[in-house]
C-alpha atoms as an extended CHARMM CRD file, in Angstrom:
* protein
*
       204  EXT
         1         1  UNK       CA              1.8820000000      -11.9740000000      -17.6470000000  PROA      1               0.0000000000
         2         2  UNK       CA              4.6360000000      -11.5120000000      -14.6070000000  PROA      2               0.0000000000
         3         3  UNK       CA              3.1990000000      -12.8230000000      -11.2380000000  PROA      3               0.0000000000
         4         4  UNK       CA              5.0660000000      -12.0990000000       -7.9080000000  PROA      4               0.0000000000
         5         5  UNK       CA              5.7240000000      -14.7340000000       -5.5750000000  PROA      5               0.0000000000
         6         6  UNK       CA              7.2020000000      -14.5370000000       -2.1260000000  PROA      6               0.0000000000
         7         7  UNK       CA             10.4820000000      -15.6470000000       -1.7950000000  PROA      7               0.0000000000
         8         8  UNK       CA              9.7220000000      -17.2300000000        1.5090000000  PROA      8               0.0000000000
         9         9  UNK       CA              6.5270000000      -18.5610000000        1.4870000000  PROA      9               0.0000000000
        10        10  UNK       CA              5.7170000000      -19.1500000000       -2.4410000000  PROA      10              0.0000000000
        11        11  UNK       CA              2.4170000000      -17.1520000000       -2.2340000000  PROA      11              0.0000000000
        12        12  UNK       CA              1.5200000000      -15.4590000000       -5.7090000000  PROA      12              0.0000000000
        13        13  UNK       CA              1.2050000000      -11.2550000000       -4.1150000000  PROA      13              0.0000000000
        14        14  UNK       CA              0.7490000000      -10.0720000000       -7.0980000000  PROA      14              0.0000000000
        15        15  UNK       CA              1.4710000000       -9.3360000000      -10.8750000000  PROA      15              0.0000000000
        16        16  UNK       CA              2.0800000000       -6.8530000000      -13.6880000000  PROA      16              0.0000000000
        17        17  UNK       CA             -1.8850000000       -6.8190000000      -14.7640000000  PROA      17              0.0000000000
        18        18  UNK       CA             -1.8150000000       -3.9110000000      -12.1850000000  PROA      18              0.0000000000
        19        19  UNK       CA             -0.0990000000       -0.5560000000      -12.6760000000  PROA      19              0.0000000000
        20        20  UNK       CA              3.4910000000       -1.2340000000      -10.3430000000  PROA      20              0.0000000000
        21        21  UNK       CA              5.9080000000        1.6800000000       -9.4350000000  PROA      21              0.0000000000
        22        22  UNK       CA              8.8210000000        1.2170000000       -7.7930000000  PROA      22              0.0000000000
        23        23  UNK       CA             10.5310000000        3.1330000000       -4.8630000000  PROA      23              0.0000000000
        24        24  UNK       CA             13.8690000000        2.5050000000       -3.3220000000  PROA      24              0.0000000000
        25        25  UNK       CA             12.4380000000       -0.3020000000       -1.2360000000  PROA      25              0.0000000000
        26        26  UNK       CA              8.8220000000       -1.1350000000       -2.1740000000  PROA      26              0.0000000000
        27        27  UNK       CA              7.1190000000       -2.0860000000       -5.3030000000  PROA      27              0.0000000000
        28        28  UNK       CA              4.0410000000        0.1560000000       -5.3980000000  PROA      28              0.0000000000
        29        29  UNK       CA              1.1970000000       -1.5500000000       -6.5720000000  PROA      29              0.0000000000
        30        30  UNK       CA             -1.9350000000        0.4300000000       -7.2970000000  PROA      30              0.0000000000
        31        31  UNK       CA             -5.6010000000       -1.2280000000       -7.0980000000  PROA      31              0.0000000000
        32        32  UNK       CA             -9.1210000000       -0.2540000000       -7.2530000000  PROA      32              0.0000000000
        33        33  UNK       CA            -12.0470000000       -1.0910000000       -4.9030000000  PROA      33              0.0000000000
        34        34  UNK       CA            -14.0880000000       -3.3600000000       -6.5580000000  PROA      34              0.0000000000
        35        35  UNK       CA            -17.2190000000       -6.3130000000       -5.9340000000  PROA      35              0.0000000000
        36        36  UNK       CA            -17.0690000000       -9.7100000000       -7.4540000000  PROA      36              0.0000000000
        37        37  UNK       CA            -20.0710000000      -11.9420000000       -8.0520000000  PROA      37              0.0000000000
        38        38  UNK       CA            -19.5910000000      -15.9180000000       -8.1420000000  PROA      38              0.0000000000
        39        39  UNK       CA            -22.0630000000      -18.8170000000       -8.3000000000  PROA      39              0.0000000000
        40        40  UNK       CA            -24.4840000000      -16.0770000000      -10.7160000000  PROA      40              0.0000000000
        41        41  UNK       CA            -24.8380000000      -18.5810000000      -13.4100000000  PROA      41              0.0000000000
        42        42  UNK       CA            -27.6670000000      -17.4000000000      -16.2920000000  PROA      42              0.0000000000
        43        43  UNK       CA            -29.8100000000      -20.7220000000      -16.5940000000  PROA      43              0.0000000000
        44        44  UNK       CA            -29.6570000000      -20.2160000000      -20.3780000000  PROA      44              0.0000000000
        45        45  UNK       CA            -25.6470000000      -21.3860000000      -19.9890000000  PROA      45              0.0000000000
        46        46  UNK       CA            -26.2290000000      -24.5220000000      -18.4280000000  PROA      46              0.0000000000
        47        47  UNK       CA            -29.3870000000      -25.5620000000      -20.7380000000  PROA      47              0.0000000000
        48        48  UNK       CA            -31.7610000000      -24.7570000000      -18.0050000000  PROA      48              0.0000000000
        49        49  UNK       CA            -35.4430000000      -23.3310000000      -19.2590000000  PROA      49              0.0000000000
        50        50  UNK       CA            -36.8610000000      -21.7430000000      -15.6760000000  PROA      50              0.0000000000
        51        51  UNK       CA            -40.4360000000      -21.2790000000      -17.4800000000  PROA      51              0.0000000000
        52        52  UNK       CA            -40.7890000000      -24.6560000000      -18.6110000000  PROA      52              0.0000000000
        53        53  UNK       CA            -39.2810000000      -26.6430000000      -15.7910000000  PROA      53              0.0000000000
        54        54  UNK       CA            -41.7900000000      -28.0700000000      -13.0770000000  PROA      54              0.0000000000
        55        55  UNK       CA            -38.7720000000      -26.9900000000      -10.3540000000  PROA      55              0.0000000000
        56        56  UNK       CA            -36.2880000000      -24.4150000000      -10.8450000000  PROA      56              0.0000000000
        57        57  UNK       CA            -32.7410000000      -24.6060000000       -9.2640000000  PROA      57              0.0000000000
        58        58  UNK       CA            -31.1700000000      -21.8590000000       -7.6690000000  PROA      58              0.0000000000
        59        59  UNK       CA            -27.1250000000      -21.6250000000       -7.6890000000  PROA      59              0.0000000000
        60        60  UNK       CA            -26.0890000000      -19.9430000000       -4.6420000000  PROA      60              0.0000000000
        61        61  UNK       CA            -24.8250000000      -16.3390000000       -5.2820000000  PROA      61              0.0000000000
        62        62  UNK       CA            -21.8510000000      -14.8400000000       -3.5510000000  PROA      62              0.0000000000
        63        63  UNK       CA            -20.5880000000      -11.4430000000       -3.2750000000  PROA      63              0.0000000000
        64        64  UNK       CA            -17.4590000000      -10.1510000000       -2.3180000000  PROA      64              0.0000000000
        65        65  UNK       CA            -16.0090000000       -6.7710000000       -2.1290000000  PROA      65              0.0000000000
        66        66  UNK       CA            -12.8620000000       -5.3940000000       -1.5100000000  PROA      66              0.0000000000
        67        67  UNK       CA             -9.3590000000       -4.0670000000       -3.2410000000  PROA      67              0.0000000000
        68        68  UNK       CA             -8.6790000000       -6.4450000000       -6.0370000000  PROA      68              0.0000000000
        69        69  UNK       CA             -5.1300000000       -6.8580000000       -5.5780000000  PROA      69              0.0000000000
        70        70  UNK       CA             -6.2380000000       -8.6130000000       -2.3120000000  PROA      70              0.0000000000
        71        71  UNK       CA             -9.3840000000      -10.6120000000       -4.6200000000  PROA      71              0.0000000000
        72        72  UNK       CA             -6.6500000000      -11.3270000000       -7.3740000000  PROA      72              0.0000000000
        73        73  UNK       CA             -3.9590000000      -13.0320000000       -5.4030000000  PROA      73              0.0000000000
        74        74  UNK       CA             -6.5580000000      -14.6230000000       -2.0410000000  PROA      74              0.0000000000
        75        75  UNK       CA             -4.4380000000      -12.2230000000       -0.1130000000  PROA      75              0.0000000000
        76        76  UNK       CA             -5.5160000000      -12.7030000000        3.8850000000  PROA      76              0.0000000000
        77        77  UNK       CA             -5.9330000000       -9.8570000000        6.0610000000  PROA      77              0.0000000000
        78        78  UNK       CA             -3.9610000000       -9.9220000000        9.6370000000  PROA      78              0.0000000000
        79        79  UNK       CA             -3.1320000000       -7.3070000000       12.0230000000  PROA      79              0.0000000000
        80        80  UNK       CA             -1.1940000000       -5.7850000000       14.4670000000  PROA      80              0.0000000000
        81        81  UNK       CA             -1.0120000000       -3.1130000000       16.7580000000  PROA      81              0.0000000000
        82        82  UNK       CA              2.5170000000       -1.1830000000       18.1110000000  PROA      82              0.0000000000
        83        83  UNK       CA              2.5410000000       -2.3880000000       21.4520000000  PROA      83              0.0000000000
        84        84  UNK       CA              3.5280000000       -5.7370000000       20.5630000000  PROA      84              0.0000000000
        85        85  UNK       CA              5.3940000000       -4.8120000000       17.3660000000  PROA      85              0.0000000000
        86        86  UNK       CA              7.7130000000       -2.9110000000       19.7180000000  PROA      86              0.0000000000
        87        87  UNK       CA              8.3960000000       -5.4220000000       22.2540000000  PROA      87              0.0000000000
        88        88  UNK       CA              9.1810000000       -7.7570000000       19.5030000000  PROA      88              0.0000000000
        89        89  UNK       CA             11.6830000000       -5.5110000000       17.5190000000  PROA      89              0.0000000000
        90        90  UNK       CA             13.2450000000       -4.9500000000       20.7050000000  PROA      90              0.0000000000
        91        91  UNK       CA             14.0120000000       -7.9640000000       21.4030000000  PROA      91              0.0000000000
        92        92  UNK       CA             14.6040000000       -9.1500000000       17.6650000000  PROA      92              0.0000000000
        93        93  UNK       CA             17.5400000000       -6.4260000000       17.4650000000  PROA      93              0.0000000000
        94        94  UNK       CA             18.9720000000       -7.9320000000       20.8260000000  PROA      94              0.0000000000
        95        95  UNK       CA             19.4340000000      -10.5590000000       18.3740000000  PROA      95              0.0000000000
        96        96  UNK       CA             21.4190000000       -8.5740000000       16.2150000000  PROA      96              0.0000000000
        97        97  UNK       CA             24.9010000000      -10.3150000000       15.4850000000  PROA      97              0.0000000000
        98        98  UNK       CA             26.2010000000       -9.0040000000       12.0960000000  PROA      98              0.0000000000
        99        99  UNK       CA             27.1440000000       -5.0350000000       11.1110000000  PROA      99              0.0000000000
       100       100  UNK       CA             24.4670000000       -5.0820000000        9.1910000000  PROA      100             0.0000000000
       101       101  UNK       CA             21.3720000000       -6.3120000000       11.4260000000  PROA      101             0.0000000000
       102       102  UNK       CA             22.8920000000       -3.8860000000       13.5060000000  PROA      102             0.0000000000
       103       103  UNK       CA             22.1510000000       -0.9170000000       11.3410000000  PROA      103             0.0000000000
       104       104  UNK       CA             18.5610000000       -0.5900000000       12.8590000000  PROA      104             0.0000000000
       105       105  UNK       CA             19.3050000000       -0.5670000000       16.2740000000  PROA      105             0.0000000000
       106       106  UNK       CA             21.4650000000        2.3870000000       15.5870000000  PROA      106             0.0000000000
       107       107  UNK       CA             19.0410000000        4.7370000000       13.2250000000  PROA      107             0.0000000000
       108       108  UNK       CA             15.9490000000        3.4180000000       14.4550000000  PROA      108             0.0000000000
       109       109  UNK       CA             15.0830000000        6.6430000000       16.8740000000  PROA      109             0.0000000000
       110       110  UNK       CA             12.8780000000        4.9630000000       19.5140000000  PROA      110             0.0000000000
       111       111  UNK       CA             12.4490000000        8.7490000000       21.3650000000  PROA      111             0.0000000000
       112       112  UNK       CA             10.4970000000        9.2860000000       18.6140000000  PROA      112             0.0000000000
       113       113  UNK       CA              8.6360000000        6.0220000000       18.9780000000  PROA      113             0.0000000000
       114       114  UNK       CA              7.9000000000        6.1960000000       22.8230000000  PROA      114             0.0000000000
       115       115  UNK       CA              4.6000000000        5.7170000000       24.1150000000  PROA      115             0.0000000000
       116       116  UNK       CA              2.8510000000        4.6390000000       20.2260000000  PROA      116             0.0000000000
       117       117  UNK       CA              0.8950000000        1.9490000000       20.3580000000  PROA      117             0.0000000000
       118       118  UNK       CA              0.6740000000        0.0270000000       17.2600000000  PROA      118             0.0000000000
       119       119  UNK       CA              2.4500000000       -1.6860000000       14.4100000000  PROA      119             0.0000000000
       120       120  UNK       CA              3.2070000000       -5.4230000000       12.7370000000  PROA      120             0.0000000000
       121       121  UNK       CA              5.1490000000       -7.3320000000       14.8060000000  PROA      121             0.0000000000
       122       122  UNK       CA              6.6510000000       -9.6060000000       11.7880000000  PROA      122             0.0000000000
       123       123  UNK       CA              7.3020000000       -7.7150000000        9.1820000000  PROA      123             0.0000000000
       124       124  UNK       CA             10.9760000000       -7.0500000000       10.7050000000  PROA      124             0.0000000000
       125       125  UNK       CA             11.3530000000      -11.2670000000       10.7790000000  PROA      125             0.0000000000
       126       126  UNK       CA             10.4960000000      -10.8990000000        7.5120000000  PROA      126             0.0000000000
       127       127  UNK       CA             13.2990000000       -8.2770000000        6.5110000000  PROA      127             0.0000000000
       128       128  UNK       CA             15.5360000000      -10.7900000000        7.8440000000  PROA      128             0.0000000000
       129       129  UNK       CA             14.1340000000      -13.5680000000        6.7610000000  PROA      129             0.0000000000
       130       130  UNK       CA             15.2540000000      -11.3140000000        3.0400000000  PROA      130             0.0000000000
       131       131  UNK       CA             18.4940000000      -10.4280000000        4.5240000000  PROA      131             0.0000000000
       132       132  UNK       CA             19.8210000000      -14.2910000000        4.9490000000  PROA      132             0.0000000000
       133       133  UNK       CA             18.3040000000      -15.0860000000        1.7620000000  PROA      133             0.0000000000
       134       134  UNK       CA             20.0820000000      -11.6390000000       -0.2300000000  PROA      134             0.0000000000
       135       135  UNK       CA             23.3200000000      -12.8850000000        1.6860000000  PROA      135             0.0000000000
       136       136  UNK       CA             23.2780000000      -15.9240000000       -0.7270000000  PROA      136             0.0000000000
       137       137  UNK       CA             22.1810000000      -14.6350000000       -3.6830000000  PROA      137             0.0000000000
       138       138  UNK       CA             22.9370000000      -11.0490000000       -3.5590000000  PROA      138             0.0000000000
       139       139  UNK       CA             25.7840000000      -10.0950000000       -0.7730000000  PROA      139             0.0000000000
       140       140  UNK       CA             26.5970000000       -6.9830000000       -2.2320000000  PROA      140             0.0000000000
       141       141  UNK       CA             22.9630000000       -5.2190000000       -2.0180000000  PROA      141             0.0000000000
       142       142  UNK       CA             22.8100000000       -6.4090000000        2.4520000000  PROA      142             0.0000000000
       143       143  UNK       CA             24.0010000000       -3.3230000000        3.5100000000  PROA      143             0.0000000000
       144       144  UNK       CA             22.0260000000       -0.9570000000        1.7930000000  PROA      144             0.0000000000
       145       145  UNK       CA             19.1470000000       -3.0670000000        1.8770000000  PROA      145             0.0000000000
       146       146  UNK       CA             18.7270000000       -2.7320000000        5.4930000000  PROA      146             0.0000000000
       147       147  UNK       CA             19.7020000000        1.1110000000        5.2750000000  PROA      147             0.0000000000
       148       148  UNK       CA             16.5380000000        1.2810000000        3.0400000000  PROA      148             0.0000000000
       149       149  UNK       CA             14.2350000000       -0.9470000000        4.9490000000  PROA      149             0.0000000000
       150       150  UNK       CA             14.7280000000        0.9350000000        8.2660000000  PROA      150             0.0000000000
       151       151  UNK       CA             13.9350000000        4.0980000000        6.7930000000  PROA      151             0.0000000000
       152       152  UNK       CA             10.8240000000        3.1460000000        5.0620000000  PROA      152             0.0000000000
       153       153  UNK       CA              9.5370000000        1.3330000000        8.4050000000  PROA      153             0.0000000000
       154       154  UNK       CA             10.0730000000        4.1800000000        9.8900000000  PROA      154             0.0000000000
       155       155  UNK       CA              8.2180000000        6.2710000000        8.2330000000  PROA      155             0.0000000000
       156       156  UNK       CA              5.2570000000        3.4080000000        8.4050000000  PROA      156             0.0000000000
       157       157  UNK       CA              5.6660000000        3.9370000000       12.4460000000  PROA      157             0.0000000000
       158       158  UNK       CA              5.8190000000        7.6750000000       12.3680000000  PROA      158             0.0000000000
       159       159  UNK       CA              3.3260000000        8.0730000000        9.6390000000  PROA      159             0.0000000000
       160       160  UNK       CA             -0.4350000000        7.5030000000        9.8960000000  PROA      160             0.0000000000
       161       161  UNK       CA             -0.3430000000        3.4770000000       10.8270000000  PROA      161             0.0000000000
       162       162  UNK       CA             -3.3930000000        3.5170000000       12.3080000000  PROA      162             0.0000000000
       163       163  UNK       CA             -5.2340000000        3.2900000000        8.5410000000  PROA      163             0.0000000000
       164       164  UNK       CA             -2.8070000000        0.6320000000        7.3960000000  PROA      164             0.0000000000
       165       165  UNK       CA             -4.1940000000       -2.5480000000        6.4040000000  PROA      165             0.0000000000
       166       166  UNK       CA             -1.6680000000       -5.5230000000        6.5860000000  PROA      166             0.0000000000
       167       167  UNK       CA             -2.0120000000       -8.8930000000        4.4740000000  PROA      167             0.0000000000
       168       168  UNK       CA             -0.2610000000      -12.2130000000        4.1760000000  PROA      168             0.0000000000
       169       169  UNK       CA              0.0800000000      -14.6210000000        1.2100000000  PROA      169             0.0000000000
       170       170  UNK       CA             -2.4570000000      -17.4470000000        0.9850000000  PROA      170             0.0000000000
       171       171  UNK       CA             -1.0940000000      -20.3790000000        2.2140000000  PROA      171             0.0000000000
       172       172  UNK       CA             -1.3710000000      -18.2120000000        5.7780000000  PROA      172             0.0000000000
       173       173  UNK       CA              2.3010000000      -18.6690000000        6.1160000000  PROA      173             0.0000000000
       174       174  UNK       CA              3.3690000000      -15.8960000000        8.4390000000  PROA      174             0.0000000000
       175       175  UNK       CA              7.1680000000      -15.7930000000        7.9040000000  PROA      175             0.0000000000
       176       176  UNK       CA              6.3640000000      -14.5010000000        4.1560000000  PROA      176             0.0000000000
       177       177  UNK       CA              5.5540000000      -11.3690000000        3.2680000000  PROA      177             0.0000000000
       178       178  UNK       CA              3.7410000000       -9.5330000000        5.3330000000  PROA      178             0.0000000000
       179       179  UNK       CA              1.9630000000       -6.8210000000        2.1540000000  PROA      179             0.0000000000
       180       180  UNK       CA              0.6790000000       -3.3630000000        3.4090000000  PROA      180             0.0000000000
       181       181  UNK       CA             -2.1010000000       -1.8490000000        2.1850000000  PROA      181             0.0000000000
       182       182  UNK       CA             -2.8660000000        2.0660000000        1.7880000000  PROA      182             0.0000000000
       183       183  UNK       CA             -4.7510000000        5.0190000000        0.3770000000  PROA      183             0.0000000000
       184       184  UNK       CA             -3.4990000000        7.6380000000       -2.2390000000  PROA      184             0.0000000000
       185       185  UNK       CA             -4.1960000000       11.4510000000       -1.1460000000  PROA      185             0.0000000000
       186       186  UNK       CA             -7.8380000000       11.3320000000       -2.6070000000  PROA      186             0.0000000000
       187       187  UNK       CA             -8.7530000000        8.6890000000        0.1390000000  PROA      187             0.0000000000
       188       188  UNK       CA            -10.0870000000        6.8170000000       -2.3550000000  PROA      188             0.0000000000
       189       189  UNK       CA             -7.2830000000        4.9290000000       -4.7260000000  PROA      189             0.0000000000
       190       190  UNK       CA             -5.8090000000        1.8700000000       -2.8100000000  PROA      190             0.0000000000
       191       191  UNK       CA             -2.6530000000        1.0120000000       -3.7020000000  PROA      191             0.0000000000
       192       192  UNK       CA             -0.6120000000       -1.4490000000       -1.8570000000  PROA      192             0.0000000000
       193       193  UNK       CA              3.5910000000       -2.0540000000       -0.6460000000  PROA      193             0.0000000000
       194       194  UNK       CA              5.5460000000       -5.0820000000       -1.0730000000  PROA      194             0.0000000000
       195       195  UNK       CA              8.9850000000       -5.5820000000       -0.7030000000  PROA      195             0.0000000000
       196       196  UNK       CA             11.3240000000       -5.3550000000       -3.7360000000  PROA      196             0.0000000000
       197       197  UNK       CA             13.8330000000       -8.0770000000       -2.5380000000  PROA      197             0.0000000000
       198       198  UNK       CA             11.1580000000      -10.1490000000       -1.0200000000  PROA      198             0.0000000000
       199       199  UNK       CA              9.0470000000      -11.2710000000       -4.3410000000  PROA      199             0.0000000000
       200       200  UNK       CA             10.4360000000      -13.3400000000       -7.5520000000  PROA      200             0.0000000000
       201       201  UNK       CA              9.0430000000      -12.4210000000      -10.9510000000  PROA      201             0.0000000000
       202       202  UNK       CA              7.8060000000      -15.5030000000      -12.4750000000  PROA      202             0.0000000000
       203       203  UNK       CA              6.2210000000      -15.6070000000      -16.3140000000  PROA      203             0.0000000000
       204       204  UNK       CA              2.9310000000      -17.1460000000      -16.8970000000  PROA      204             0.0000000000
């Protein structure tokens, strides 16, 4: 088995048990909606006998539902709205020193943006939290990393953002990936987007 880690943070996100796709940017990750039981321990397991004991014990019996992708990995859930996501990309591109940080101050089209209110406020910190990293390891793939990145936020801002769902790794570290969580076209399939250049494969 392949698990996913964040390159920042070291939180497991994910791994190849579920069925991955890849787009320019994002691994796709699809999930299903599903409920897990823990504590429900059969008596018969643990050499208990609830008909011939003077006092049975009860185990305590949680249930959980959700997308298991989130379940697998203890993903947590955050959130966001625009308003604040745009005051801090505004003033994260004002810090904007290289060519390439530049590049999304120049194609982000904030007309288009005006007057939405809603959207994470660090998963930009996070693309350049990447960038510095890829500048080490992988110079060559900067430029058109942050070509890539900007159009696929974009889309996330013009798109329908109000049904996102946004989670974090488990350690709660919020300069790691920030994972974003959607529905296929029948409403029902969840399948979640993490970063390509933000996770390390890792066998297990």
């Amino acid at each position: 088995m392949i698990i996913y880690k964040c390159i920042i943070s070291e939180d497991e996100m994910f791994s190849d048990i579920f069925p991955i796709k890849e787009t320019a940017i994002f691994y796709e990750v699809e999930g299903k909606v599903v409920t897990t039981t823990s504590g429900d321990i059969d008596d018969s397991l643990i050499g208990g006998n609830a008909s011939t004991e003077e006092q049975a014990e009860t185990t305590d019996v949680s249930v959980t539902s959700g997308v298991n992708i989130v379940l697998y990995s203890k993903l947590q859930e955050t959130t966001y709205d625009k308003k604040s996501y745009l005051a801090h990309i505004k003033a994260y591109l004002k810090r904007c020193v290289t060519p390439c940080l530049a590049v999304l101050s120049f194609y982000i089209d904030w007309h288009t943006l005006k007057g939405c209110s809603g959207a994470p406020s660090q998963a930009f910190p996070f693309l350049f939290s990447i960038k510095a990293k890829m500048q080490e390891t992988n110079p060559e793939r900067v430029e058109q990393f942050m070509l890539d990145a900007n159009n696929e936020v974009k889309k996330l801002l013009q798109g329908g953002f109000k049904d996102l769902q946004f989670f974090i790794g488990e350690s709660l570290n919020t300069d790691g990936m920030v994972a974003i969580l959607d529905y296929r076209e029948d409403n029902v399939t969840p399948f979640m987007r993490f970063f390509k250049d933000g996770v390390r494969p890792e066998k297990c």
